[in-house]
C-alpha angles and dihedrals in degrees: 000000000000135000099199112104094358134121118241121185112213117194110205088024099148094075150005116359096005095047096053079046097057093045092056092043077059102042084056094050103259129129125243136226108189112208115189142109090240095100093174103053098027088063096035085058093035095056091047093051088042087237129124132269125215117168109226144181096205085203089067118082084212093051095043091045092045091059095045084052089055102055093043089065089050100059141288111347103225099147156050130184114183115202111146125112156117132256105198113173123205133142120243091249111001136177091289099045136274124349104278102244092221093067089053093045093056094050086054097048095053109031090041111017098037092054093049092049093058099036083061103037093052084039097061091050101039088052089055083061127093104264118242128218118336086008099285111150101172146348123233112203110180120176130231133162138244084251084076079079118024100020115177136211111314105023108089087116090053098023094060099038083056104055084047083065093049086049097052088062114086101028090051094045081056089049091062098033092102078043090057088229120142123215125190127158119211117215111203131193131219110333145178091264126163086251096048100043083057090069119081125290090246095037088059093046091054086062092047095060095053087079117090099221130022085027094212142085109279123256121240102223082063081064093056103036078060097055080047088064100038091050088056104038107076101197086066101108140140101350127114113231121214103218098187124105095256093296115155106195116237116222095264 
């Protein structure tokens, strides 16, 4: 699989982990359709990269449809990195009462049904597409947490989003085989997110140092030199990646 001169969709492309993913789309020579809600930043990054904004709730089956559109008109369709998404965190029962199941609801909708919207969505359109070498007509990259796996205190609305995500993986990877479509989830640690960076400059160096080596927040241009790797490296198929530096989260 190559980048050069392919199209890549990115959701959540207008910041974080999404934005360092469409600029390295861009530094390979591939085009870029950014997919976010953000409309400000997604077309202010998309006119800088000389890729295309659309501005997308992955959640909605217009939206999704209207990004894959997009990226058909630019060129030939071969990937899809799915980055957008939502961390509540609430507690189960918490001092107010019961978690509000609209909250949960939300995190759901976005993390899980919003990827899947788009992963089937782009699949239906790559495997239309004449296969390349050894067969291969398109990459799914989707994106969950370490909290799919060791989720604290807080997080059983993400945590549990995410590891549906996880899940989805392999199953999903079996489904577009006979498509010669690839899917792999990364699930990163503890990274320089926009949420994160908000937070105070100690506070963030408490968190890196959680991480056994290297003992810092992870950048989020590691996560994309890893989706570049995923993306060329055909065996890569239905496996989730931990992409954070050995941590093991603590409850809290």
């Amino acid at each position: 699989m190559q980048i050069q001169n392919n199209v890549f969709i990115v959701t959540g492309g207008a910041s974080g982990l999404g934005a360092a993913t469409a600029r390295m789309i861009t530094e390979a020579g591939g085009k870029v359709v950014i997919a976010d809600v953000q409309a400000e930043a997604g077309a202010a990054l998309a006119a800088e990269l000389g890729g295309q904004f659309v501005k997308c709730d992955v959640t909605q089956e217009a939206d999704g449809q209207a990004v894959v559109d997009a990226a058909l008109k630019l060129g030939t369709l071969r990937g899809l990195v799915n980055c957008a998404g939502v961390a509540p965190a609430v507690k189960t029962v918490g001092k107010d009462g019961p978690h509000p199941l609209d909250a949960f609801q939300r995190a759901v909708n976005i993390n899980l049904v919003g990827t899947f919207n788009m992963c089937r969505l782009a699949a239906d359109a790559m495997g239309k597409l004449e296969a390349g070498e050894y067969g291969e007509r398109g990459i799914i990259i989707n994106t969950a947490s370490v909290a799919a796996f060791d989720g604290q205190i807080g997080q059983a609305a993400y945590g549990s989003s995410k590891a549906a995500v996880a899940g989805m993986t392999l199953p999903m990877a079996r489904d577009l085989a006979r498509s010669g479509i690839r899917v792999m989830t990364i699930a990163p640690g503890i990274f320089e997110t926009p949420m994160l960076m908000g937070m105070p400059q100690e506070v963030r160096d408490s968190l890196g140092k959680m991480v056994p080596f290297p003992p810092r927040l992870g950048m989020p241009k590691e996560y994309a030199h890893l989706a570049k790797a995923i993306i060329e490296n055909v065996m890569l198929n239905g496996e989730t990646i931990r992409l954070d530096g050995a941590i093991r989260m603590q409850p809290k």
